[in-house]
């Protein structure tokens, strides 16, 4: 049997001021095309289906379109919620969905949900583990000793009494680490994951009973530990740190107990995301301009700050998301010890030094007044004048 593993769709997401609805619709159609080409029997969706807990109308419409098309193809769907999803909203209509072979698990309620997929004479048990917190697990498994987050997931799996003689697949949205290192982070998941230290990390050996583990939460496609424990990654690039990612969809063929084949099928976006670096005139020279509709992050190496650089850039690349600088001034600032600079210095002195380093000239009194006003409104400056 063939399974397609996807996750971190983030339907309804925008990129800066740019709406991604058309890009996500294009991506969903491409996924449906892969389902047809690969003769997929079931789709595993590993959480963060929506970008926000309260999804937009466009986001819910896209999910309805995708699930309806899978149901029309008689393709089974196994979906769990992620930390971006609302349990209630993603679970809405789940009983009706089951009649069309769409199975959704959005909240852990004391048991690991299990469904058996049968294709011909072959059977695979598919387990669904939505995003959980240790406190949720303690509420139901009162006898289990649960301290770190890893304990909570192990307790859930122990209680599930998994028959290891059968084909077993798990769909989960968690932060899973290898035996010696963490997965490669990128995008919006980075900050939240790094801030929890080791508390919410799960060892990949936790999943040894499973022939394949379909993970969501990390946007960079990769295996964790063994090749059968895998993050599909987000199907689109959602941040600058993902510009070098080669997005793909894992197609898993279960050939029998312990026999799993994995093929990574590339996904091509409607509009790519690229990072350009160099002087503005060089980057925008006609001979260097390619794919102007792509989403662009630009790093300018010009020594002087260019007035309305964004406006100039968007005349050529209308979907420019962000512009920053890498020159002698910015590198000098990066090497400065901020704590020592701020020590025994007034607000005016700090702003004057910063302005001088950035622009190579003195700040005017009028400009300083503006900075003082902004600082007071932000609560940084408390003096009267």
GROMACS .gro file of C-alpha atoms in nm:
model
  385
    1UNK     CA    1   0.000   0.000   0.000
    2UNK     CA    2   0.106   0.358  -0.067
    3UNK     CA    3   0.085   0.645   0.181
    4UNK     CA    4   0.155   1.014   0.123
    5UNK     CA    5   0.295   1.209   0.420
    6UNK     CA    6   0.236   1.584   0.444
    7UNK     CA    7   0.228   1.836   0.728
    8UNK     CA    8   0.260   2.202   0.821
    9UNK     CA    9   0.030   2.322   0.544
   10UNK     CA   10  -0.036   2.645   0.738
   11UNK     CA   11  -0.341   2.722   0.526
   12UNK     CA   12  -0.432   3.091   0.546
   13UNK     CA   13  -0.074   3.204   0.605
   14UNK     CA   14   0.058   3.529   0.462
   15UNK     CA   15   0.418   3.624   0.388
   16UNK     CA   16   0.466   3.975   0.520
   17UNK     CA   17   0.202   4.180   0.340
   18UNK     CA   18   0.154   3.917   0.068
   19UNK     CA   19  -0.144   3.682   0.065
   20UNK     CA   20  -0.051   3.320  -0.016
   21UNK     CA   21  -0.397   3.190  -0.107
   22UNK     CA   22  -0.316   3.138  -0.477
   23UNK     CA   23   0.018   2.978  -0.390
   24UNK     CA   24  -0.147   2.738  -0.145
   25UNK     CA   25  -0.425   2.649  -0.390
   26UNK     CA   26  -0.157   2.571  -0.649
   27UNK     CA   27   0.027   2.358  -0.392
   28UNK     CA   28  -0.288   2.159  -0.300
   29UNK     CA   29  -0.361   2.089  -0.666
   30UNK     CA   30  -0.004   1.966  -0.705
   31UNK     CA   31  -0.050   1.733  -0.407
   32UNK     CA   32  -0.369   1.595  -0.563
   33UNK     CA   33  -0.174   1.538  -0.885
   34UNK     CA   34   0.088   1.339  -0.693
   35UNK     CA   35  -0.190   1.132  -0.530
   36UNK     CA   36  -0.312   1.040  -0.880
   37UNK     CA   37   0.032   0.979  -1.029
   38UNK     CA   38   0.147   0.762  -0.739
   39UNK     CA   39  -0.186   0.580  -0.690
   40UNK     CA   40  -0.182   0.675  -0.321
   41UNK     CA   41  -0.415   0.480  -0.090
   42UNK     CA   42  -0.403   0.717   0.210
   43UNK     CA   43  -0.279   1.064   0.301
   44UNK     CA   44  -0.119   1.128   0.642
   45UNK     CA   45  -0.151   1.493   0.756
   46UNK     CA   46   0.078   1.565   1.052
   47UNK     CA   47  -0.068   1.884   1.199
   48UNK     CA   48  -0.051   2.262   1.162
   49UNK     CA   49  -0.317   2.232   0.896
   50UNK     CA   50  -0.416   2.593   0.958
   51UNK     CA   51  -0.181   2.881   1.030
   52UNK     CA   52  -0.403   3.033   1.299
   53UNK     CA   53  -0.628   2.895   1.570
   54UNK     CA   54  -0.914   3.092   1.413
   55UNK     CA   55  -0.866   3.016   1.044
   56UNK     CA   56  -0.974   3.253   0.770
   57UNK     CA   57  -1.261   3.177   0.533
   58UNK     CA   58  -1.007   3.117   0.256
   59UNK     CA   59  -0.819   2.866   0.475
   60UNK     CA   60  -1.129   2.661   0.562
   61UNK     CA   61  -1.239   2.668   0.197
   62UNK     CA   62  -0.901   2.531   0.087
   63UNK     CA   63  -0.910   2.246   0.340
   64UNK     CA   64  -1.266   2.160   0.235
   65UNK     CA   65  -1.156   2.155  -0.130
   66UNK     CA   66  -0.859   1.930  -0.056
   67UNK     CA   67  -1.046   1.681   0.162
   68UNK     CA   68  -1.345   1.669  -0.077
   69UNK     CA   69  -1.117   1.585  -0.369
   70UNK     CA   70  -0.945   1.311  -0.170
   71UNK     CA   71  -1.284   1.168  -0.070
   72UNK     CA   72  -1.395   1.168  -0.434
   73UNK     CA   73  -1.086   0.962  -0.516
   74UNK     CA   74  -1.169   0.720  -0.233
   75UNK     CA   75  -0.835   0.806  -0.069
   76UNK     CA   76  -0.827   0.762   0.308
   77UNK     CA   77  -0.712   1.055   0.521
   78UNK     CA   78  -0.553   1.039   0.868
   79UNK     CA   79  -0.502   1.383   1.024
   80UNK     CA   80  -0.386   1.518   1.360
   81UNK     CA   81  -0.386   1.871   1.498
   82UNK     CA   82  -0.072   2.077   1.554
   83UNK     CA   83   0.012   2.358   1.793
   84UNK     CA   84  -0.119   2.617   1.542
   85UNK     CA   85  -0.457   2.446   1.510
   86UNK     CA   86  -0.774   2.491   1.713
   87UNK     CA   87  -0.890   2.149   1.837
   88UNK     CA   88  -1.258   2.239   1.805
   89UNK     CA   89  -1.238   2.398   1.460
   90UNK     CA   90  -1.026   2.124   1.304
   91UNK     CA   91  -1.247   1.857   1.462
   92UNK     CA   92  -1.573   2.012   1.341
   93UNK     CA   93  -1.771   1.757   1.138
   94UNK     CA   94  -1.528   1.473   1.215
   95UNK     CA   95  -1.807   1.217   1.264
   96UNK     CA   96  -1.948   1.301   0.922
   97UNK     CA   97  -1.599   1.290   0.773
   98UNK     CA   98  -1.543   0.934   0.893
   99UNK     CA   99  -1.819   0.817   0.657
  100UNK     CA  100  -1.586   0.936   0.380
  101UNK     CA  101  -1.277   0.772   0.533
  102UNK     CA  102  -1.140   1.098   0.679
  103UNK     CA  103  -1.017   1.036   1.034
  104UNK     CA  104  -0.920   1.331   1.253
  105UNK     CA  105  -0.762   1.332   1.599
  106UNK     CA  106  -0.737   1.677   1.755
  107UNK     CA  107  -0.721   1.616   2.129
  108UNK     CA  108  -0.572   1.342   2.344
  109UNK     CA  109  -0.848   1.204   2.566
  110UNK     CA  110  -0.680   0.909   2.736
  111UNK     CA  111  -0.635   0.676   2.440
  112UNK     CA  112  -0.419   0.675   2.130
  113UNK     CA  113  -0.659   0.666   1.838
  114UNK     CA  114  -0.603   0.369   1.605
  115UNK     CA  115  -0.745   0.284   1.263
  116UNK     CA  116  -0.670  -0.017   1.045
  117UNK     CA  117  -0.618   0.050   0.675
  118UNK     CA  118  -0.680  -0.252   0.455
  119UNK     CA  119  -0.569  -0.259   0.091
  120UNK     CA  120  -0.627  -0.597  -0.070
  121UNK     CA  121  -0.486  -0.853   0.169
  122UNK     CA  122  -0.250  -0.605   0.336
  123UNK     CA  123  -0.330  -0.429   0.664
  124UNK     CA  124  -0.159  -0.142   0.844
  125UNK     CA  125  -0.252  -0.002   1.186
  126UNK     CA  126  -0.235   0.378   1.176
  127UNK     CA  127  -0.212   0.559   1.511
  128UNK     CA  128  -0.293   0.928   1.553
  129UNK     CA  129  -0.114   1.141   1.812
  130UNK     CA  130  -0.215   1.510   1.808
  131UNK     CA  131  -0.001   1.780   1.966
  132UNK     CA  132  -0.011   1.716   2.342
  133UNK     CA  133   0.128   1.867   2.659
  134UNK     CA  134   0.249   1.672   2.960
  135UNK     CA  135  -0.029   1.821   3.176
  136UNK     CA  136  -0.294   1.672   2.944
  137UNK     CA  137  -0.142   1.327   2.972
  138UNK     CA  138  -0.112   1.344   3.353
  139UNK     CA  139  -0.485   1.419   3.370
  140UNK     CA  140  -0.571   1.085   3.206
  141UNK     CA  141  -0.279   0.859   3.301
  142UNK     CA  142  -0.271   0.933   3.672
  143UNK     CA  143  -0.067   0.623   3.758
  144UNK     CA  144   0.215   0.703   3.517
  145UNK     CA  145   0.526   0.883   3.638
  146UNK     CA  146   0.547   1.183   3.405
  147UNK     CA  147   0.817   1.444   3.459
  148UNK     CA  148   0.979   1.555   3.132
  149UNK     CA  149   0.774   1.576   2.813
  150UNK     CA  150   0.938   1.259   2.683
  151UNK     CA  151   0.777   1.064   2.968
  152UNK     CA  152   0.430   1.181   2.861
  153UNK     CA  153   0.463   1.051   2.505
  154UNK     CA  154   0.618   0.723   2.620
  155UNK     CA  155   0.327   0.675   2.864
  156UNK     CA  156   0.076   0.728   2.583
  157UNK     CA  157   0.248   0.470   2.364
  158UNK     CA  158   0.289   0.219   2.648
  159UNK     CA  159  -0.080   0.245   2.729
  160UNK     CA  160  -0.171   0.186   2.362
  161UNK     CA  161  -0.038  -0.174   2.379
  162UNK     CA  162   0.094  -0.176   2.021
  163UNK     CA  163   0.119  -0.514   1.848
  164UNK     CA  164   0.471  -0.503   1.705
  165UNK     CA  165   0.407  -0.805   1.481
  166UNK     CA  166   0.179  -0.589   1.262
  167UNK     CA  167   0.254  -0.302   1.024
  168UNK     CA  168   0.239   0.011   1.242
  169UNK     CA  169   0.242   0.374   1.132
  170UNK     CA  170   0.221   0.680   1.360
  171UNK     CA  171   0.110   1.030   1.262
  172UNK     CA  172   0.229   1.287   1.518
  173UNK     CA  173   0.297   1.657   1.564
  174UNK     CA  174   0.584   1.682   1.812
  175UNK     CA  175   0.944   1.796   1.846
  176UNK     CA  176   1.149   1.478   1.806
  177UNK     CA  177   1.526   1.467   1.841
  178UNK     CA  178   1.779   1.212   1.718
  179UNK     CA  179   2.010   1.013   1.941
  180UNK     CA  180   2.278   1.280   1.941
  181UNK     CA  181   2.132   1.596   1.788
  182UNK     CA  182   1.820   1.803   1.735
  183UNK     CA  183   1.650   1.832   1.395
  184UNK     CA  184   1.739   2.127   1.173
  185UNK     CA  185   1.503   2.413   1.252
  186UNK     CA  186   1.366   2.676   1.020
  187UNK     CA  187   1.075   2.915   0.999
  188UNK     CA  188   0.817   2.999   1.260
  189UNK     CA  189   0.873   2.682   1.463
  190UNK     CA  190   1.231   2.783   1.555
  191UNK     CA  191   1.174   3.034   1.835
  192UNK     CA  192   0.911   2.837   2.022
  193UNK     CA  193   1.106   2.514   2.005
  194UNK     CA  194   1.438   2.663   2.110
  195UNK     CA  195   1.284   2.843   2.407
  196UNK     CA  196   1.169   2.524   2.580
  197UNK     CA  197   1.515   2.374   2.608
  198UNK     CA  198   1.492   1.998   2.659
  199UNK     CA  199   1.150   2.002   2.827
  200UNK     CA  200   0.941   1.934   2.514
  201UNK     CA  201   1.185   1.716   2.323
  202UNK     CA  202   1.114   1.351   2.251
  203UNK     CA  203   1.381   1.089   2.179
  204UNK     CA  204   1.331   0.915   1.843
  205UNK     CA  205   1.379   0.573   2.011
  206UNK     CA  206   1.037   0.636   2.165
  207UNK     CA  207   0.891   0.523   1.830
  208UNK     CA  208   1.079   0.196   1.781
  209UNK     CA  209   0.750   0.002   1.761
  210UNK     CA  210   0.652   0.183   1.441
  211UNK     CA  211   0.755   0.096   1.088
  212UNK     CA  212   0.708   0.460   0.983
  213UNK     CA  213   0.654   0.780   1.184
  214UNK     CA  214   0.497   1.072   0.994
  215UNK     CA  215   0.602   1.385   1.182
  216UNK     CA  216   0.492   1.747   1.161
  217UNK     CA  217   0.616   2.064   1.335
  218UNK     CA  218   0.956   2.120   1.170
  219UNK     CA  219   0.948   2.294   0.831
  220UNK     CA  220   1.272   2.150   0.690
  221UNK     CA  221   1.220   1.802   0.539
  222UNK     CA  222   1.447   1.549   0.712
  223UNK     CA  223   1.476   1.218   0.887
  224UNK     CA  224   1.534   1.201   1.263
  225UNK     CA  225   1.751   0.913   1.376
  226UNK     CA  226   1.647   0.635   1.140
  227UNK     CA  227   1.511   0.708   0.793
  228UNK     CA  228   1.159   0.587   0.882
  229UNK     CA  229   1.114   0.865   1.140
  230UNK     CA  230   1.067   1.168   0.920
  231UNK     CA  231   0.948   1.527   0.901
  232UNK     CA  232   0.781   1.590   0.567
  233UNK     CA  233   0.853   1.961   0.609
  234UNK     CA  234   0.617   2.236   0.498
  235UNK     CA  235   0.517   2.208   0.131
  236UNK     CA  236   0.593   2.579   0.075
  237UNK     CA  237   0.876   2.804   0.194
  238UNK     CA  238   0.742   3.022   0.472
  239UNK     CA  239   1.056   3.200   0.595
  240UNK     CA  240   1.398   3.324   0.484
  241UNK     CA  241   1.567   3.032   0.658
  242UNK     CA  242   1.389   2.796   0.417
  243UNK     CA  243   1.515   2.949   0.090
  244UNK     CA  244   1.760   2.662   0.032
  245UNK     CA  245   1.513   2.387   0.123
  246UNK     CA  246   1.417   2.146  -0.153
  247UNK     CA  247   1.051   2.085  -0.072
  248UNK     CA  248   0.919   1.735  -0.129
  249UNK     CA  249   0.648   1.486  -0.035
  250UNK     CA  250   0.741   1.146   0.110
  251UNK     CA  251   0.559   0.859  -0.060
  252UNK     CA  252   0.577   0.555   0.167
  253UNK     CA  253   0.525   0.207   0.029
  254UNK     CA  254   0.456  -0.056   0.295
  255UNK     CA  255   0.561  -0.389   0.144
  256UNK     CA  256   0.525  -0.604   0.455
  257UNK     CA  257   0.639  -0.605   0.814
  258UNK     CA  258   0.962  -0.406   0.842
  259UNK     CA  259   0.969  -0.343   0.466
  260UNK     CA  260   0.917   0.026   0.399
  261UNK     CA  261   1.025   0.214   0.089
  262UNK     CA  262   1.039   0.595   0.088
  263UNK     CA  263   1.040   0.810  -0.226
  264UNK     CA  264   1.069   1.189  -0.201
  265UNK     CA  265   0.862   1.352  -0.476
  266UNK     CA  266   0.960   1.718  -0.538
  267UNK     CA  267   0.707   2.000  -0.501
  268UNK     CA  268   0.745   2.303  -0.727
  269UNK     CA  269   0.593   2.629  -0.596
  270UNK     CA  270   0.395   2.870  -0.811
  271UNK     CA  271   0.629   3.145  -0.686
  272UNK     CA  272   0.963   3.051  -0.537
  273UNK     CA  273   1.131   3.228  -0.245
  274UNK     CA  274   1.484   3.356  -0.308
  275UNK     CA  275   1.753   3.550  -0.122
  276UNK     CA  276   1.946   3.802  -0.332
  277UNK     CA  277   2.263   3.971  -0.209
  278UNK     CA  278   2.470   4.247  -0.370
  279UNK     CA  279   2.463   4.612  -0.468
  280UNK     CA  280   2.123   4.741  -0.569
  281UNK     CA  281   2.227   4.848  -0.921
  282UNK     CA  282   2.381   4.508  -0.989
  283UNK     CA  283   2.084   4.310  -0.855
  284UNK     CA  284   1.838   4.512  -1.062
  285UNK     CA  285   2.042   4.517  -1.380
  286UNK     CA  286   1.828   4.365  -1.657
  287UNK     CA  287   2.089   4.098  -1.727
  288UNK     CA  288   2.062   3.971  -1.367
  289UNK     CA  289   1.684   3.979  -1.322
  290UNK     CA  290   1.514   3.638  -1.333
  291UNK     CA  291   1.167   3.517  -1.226
  292UNK     CA  292   1.048   3.864  -1.113
  293UNK     CA  293   0.728   3.720  -0.960
  294UNK     CA  294   0.922   3.524  -0.696
  295UNK     CA  295   0.918   3.626  -0.330
  296UNK     CA  296   1.243   3.808  -0.262
  297UNK     CA  297   1.452   3.874   0.047
  298UNK     CA  298   1.727   4.119  -0.052
  299UNK     CA  299   2.048   4.198   0.132
  300UNK     CA  300   2.209   4.512  -0.006
  301UNK     CA  301   2.585   4.556   0.020
  302UNK     CA  302   2.582   4.925  -0.077
  303UNK     CA  303   2.780   5.131   0.174
  304UNK     CA  304   2.522   5.411   0.173
  305UNK     CA  305   2.161   5.367   0.279
  306UNK     CA  306   1.941   5.396  -0.030
  307UNK     CA  307   1.629   5.608   0.003
  308UNK     CA  308   1.310   5.407  -0.068
  309UNK     CA  309   1.507   5.094  -0.152
  310UNK     CA  310   1.192   4.884  -0.110
  311UNK     CA  311   0.997   5.096  -0.357
  312UNK     CA  312   1.280   5.076  -0.611
  313UNK     CA  313   1.315   4.700  -0.566
  314UNK     CA  314   0.941   4.636  -0.597
  315UNK     CA  315   0.934   4.805  -0.936
  316UNK     CA  316   1.132   4.505  -1.064
  317UNK     CA  317   1.044   4.241  -0.805
  318UNK     CA  318   0.688   4.332  -0.693
  319UNK     CA  319   0.685   4.054  -0.430
  320UNK     CA  320   0.988   4.173  -0.237
  321UNK     CA  321   0.923   4.081   0.126
  322UNK     CA  322   1.217   4.237   0.310
  323UNK     CA  323   1.536   4.435   0.252
  324UNK     CA  324   1.832   4.459   0.487
  325UNK     CA  325   2.197   4.563   0.462
  326UNK     CA  326   2.533   4.391   0.493
  327UNK     CA  327   2.811   4.651   0.475
  328UNK     CA  328   3.094   4.789   0.687
  329UNK     CA  329   2.847   4.984   0.905
  330UNK     CA  330   2.624   4.687   0.988
  331UNK     CA  331   2.923   4.459   1.049
  332UNK     CA  332   3.070   4.714   1.287
  333UNK     CA  333   2.743   4.731   1.478
  334UNK     CA  334   2.722   4.350   1.502
  335UNK     CA  335   3.063   4.337   1.672
  336UNK     CA  336   2.978   4.600   1.929
  337UNK     CA  337   2.915   4.498   2.290
  338UNK     CA  338   2.580   4.670   2.350
  339UNK     CA  339   2.599   4.644   2.729
  340UNK     CA  340   2.929   4.835   2.740
  341UNK     CA  341   2.809   5.101   2.498
  342UNK     CA  342   2.492   5.169   2.697
  343UNK     CA  343   2.675   5.190   3.028
  344UNK     CA  344   2.662   5.546   3.171
  345UNK     CA  345   2.539   5.686   2.837
  346UNK     CA  346   2.236   5.910   2.790
  347UNK     CA  347   1.959   5.835   2.541
  348UNK     CA  348   2.071   6.124   2.319
  349UNK     CA  349   2.430   5.999   2.314
  350UNK     CA  350   2.327   5.645   2.220
  351UNK     CA  351   2.097   5.760   1.940
  352UNK     CA  352   2.357   6.003   1.808
  353UNK     CA  353   2.623   5.730   1.793
  354UNK     CA  354   2.386   5.488   1.624
  355UNK     CA  355   2.281   5.748   1.365
  356UNK     CA  356   2.643   5.838   1.295
  357UNK     CA  357   2.740   5.473   1.239
  358UNK     CA  358   2.443   5.405   1.014
  359UNK     CA  359   2.440   5.722   0.804
  360UNK     CA  360   2.787   5.869   0.843
  361UNK     CA  361   2.660   6.210   0.959
  362UNK     CA  362   2.516   6.383   1.266
  363UNK     CA  363   2.149   6.355   1.358
  364UNK     CA  364   1.957   6.683   1.342
  365UNK     CA  365   1.775   6.824   1.646
  366UNK     CA  366   1.442   6.779   1.468
  367UNK     CA  367   1.518   6.411   1.405
  368UNK     CA  368   1.631   6.370   1.767
  369UNK     CA  369   1.298   6.515   1.886
  370UNK     CA  370   1.116   6.254   1.682
  371UNK     CA  371   1.329   5.976   1.836
  372UNK     CA  372   1.262   6.110   2.188
  373UNK     CA  373   0.886   6.115   2.122
  374UNK     CA  374   0.888   5.756   1.994
  375UNK     CA  375   1.100   5.643   2.291
  376UNK     CA  376   0.859   5.804   2.539
  377UNK     CA  377   0.558   5.637   2.373
  378UNK     CA  378   0.738   5.302   2.386
  379UNK     CA  379   0.819   5.350   2.756
  380UNK     CA  380   1.194   5.352   2.693
  381UNK     CA  381   1.247   5.718   2.786
  382UNK     CA  382   1.081   5.854   3.097
  383UNK     CA  383   1.228   6.203   3.128
  384UNK     CA  384   1.002   6.504   3.078
  385UNK     CA  385   1.197   6.667   2.798
   0.00000   0.00000   0.00000
